[in-house]
Coordinates of C-alpha atoms in Angstrom, one line a residue:
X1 CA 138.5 321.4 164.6
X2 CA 140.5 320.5 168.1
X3 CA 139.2 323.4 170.8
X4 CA 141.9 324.0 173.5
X5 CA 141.6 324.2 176.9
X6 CA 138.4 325.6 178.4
X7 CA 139.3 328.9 180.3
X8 CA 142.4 330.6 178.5
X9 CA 142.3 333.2 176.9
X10 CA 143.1 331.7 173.6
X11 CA 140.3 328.8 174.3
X12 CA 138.5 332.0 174.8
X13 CA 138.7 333.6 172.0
X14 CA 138.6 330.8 170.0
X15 CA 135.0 330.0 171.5
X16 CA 134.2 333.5 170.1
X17 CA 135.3 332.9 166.7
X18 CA 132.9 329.5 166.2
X19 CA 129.9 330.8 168.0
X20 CA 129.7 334.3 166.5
X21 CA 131.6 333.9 162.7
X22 CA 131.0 329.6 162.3
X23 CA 129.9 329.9 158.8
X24 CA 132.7 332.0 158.1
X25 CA 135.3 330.0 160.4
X26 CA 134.5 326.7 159.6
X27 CA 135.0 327.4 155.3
X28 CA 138.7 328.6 156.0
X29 CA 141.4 325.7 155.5
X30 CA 142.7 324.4 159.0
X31 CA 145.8 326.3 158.2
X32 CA 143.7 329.3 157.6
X33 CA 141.7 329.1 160.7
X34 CA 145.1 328.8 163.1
X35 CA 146.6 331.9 161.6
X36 CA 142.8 334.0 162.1
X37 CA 142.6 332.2 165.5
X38 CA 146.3 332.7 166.9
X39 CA 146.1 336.8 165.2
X40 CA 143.0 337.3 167.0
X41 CA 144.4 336.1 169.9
X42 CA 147.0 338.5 169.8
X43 CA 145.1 341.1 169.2
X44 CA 142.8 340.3 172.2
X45 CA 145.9 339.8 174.6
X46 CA 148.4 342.9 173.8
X47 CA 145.4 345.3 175.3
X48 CA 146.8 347.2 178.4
X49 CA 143.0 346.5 180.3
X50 CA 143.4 342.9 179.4
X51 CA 142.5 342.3 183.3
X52 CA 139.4 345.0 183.3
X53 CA 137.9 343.5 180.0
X54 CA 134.8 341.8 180.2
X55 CA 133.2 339.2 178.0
X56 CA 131.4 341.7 175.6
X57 CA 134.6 343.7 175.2
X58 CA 135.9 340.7 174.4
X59 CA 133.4 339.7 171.9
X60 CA 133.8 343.4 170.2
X61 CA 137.4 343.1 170.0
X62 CA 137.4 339.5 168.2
X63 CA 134.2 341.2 166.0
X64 CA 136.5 344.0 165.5
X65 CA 139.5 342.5 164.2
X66 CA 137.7 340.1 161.7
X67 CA 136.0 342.8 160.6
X68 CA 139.1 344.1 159.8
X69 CA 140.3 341.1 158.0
X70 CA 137.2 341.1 155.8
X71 CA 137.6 345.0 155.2
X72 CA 141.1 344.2 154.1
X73 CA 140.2 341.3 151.8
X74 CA 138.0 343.7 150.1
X75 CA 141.1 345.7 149.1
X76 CA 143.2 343.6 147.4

């Protein structure tokens, strides 16, 4: 897996999503693990705060949307 530039946010985020979900991460196809990591990043970035966030809202908000992705798979 190629990890982007250290110090965006996506780099960020993406940092986030190998350190705290790897086992889950690193089973999901490449394609898989660009949509999850480019959504997240999203999600992260359309906050108002973005500026006032600090790394552990950061961390909750990554932890928050794949929770939600999980909760979804569950559904269907």
């Amino acid at each position: 897996m190629k990890i982007t530039e250290k110090g965006t946010w996506y780099s960020r985020v993406e940092e986030i999503l190998c350190r705290d979900f790897g086992n889950i991460y690193s089973r999901l196809t490449e394609i898989t693990q660009k949509m999850m990591l480019q959504d997240a990043h999203v999600y992260v970035i359309n906050r108002r705060d973005l500026d006032s966030l600090s790394e552990t809202d950061i961390i909750m908000l990554v932890e928050e949307f794949v929770a939600s992705c999980v909760a979804r798979s569950f559904r269907y």
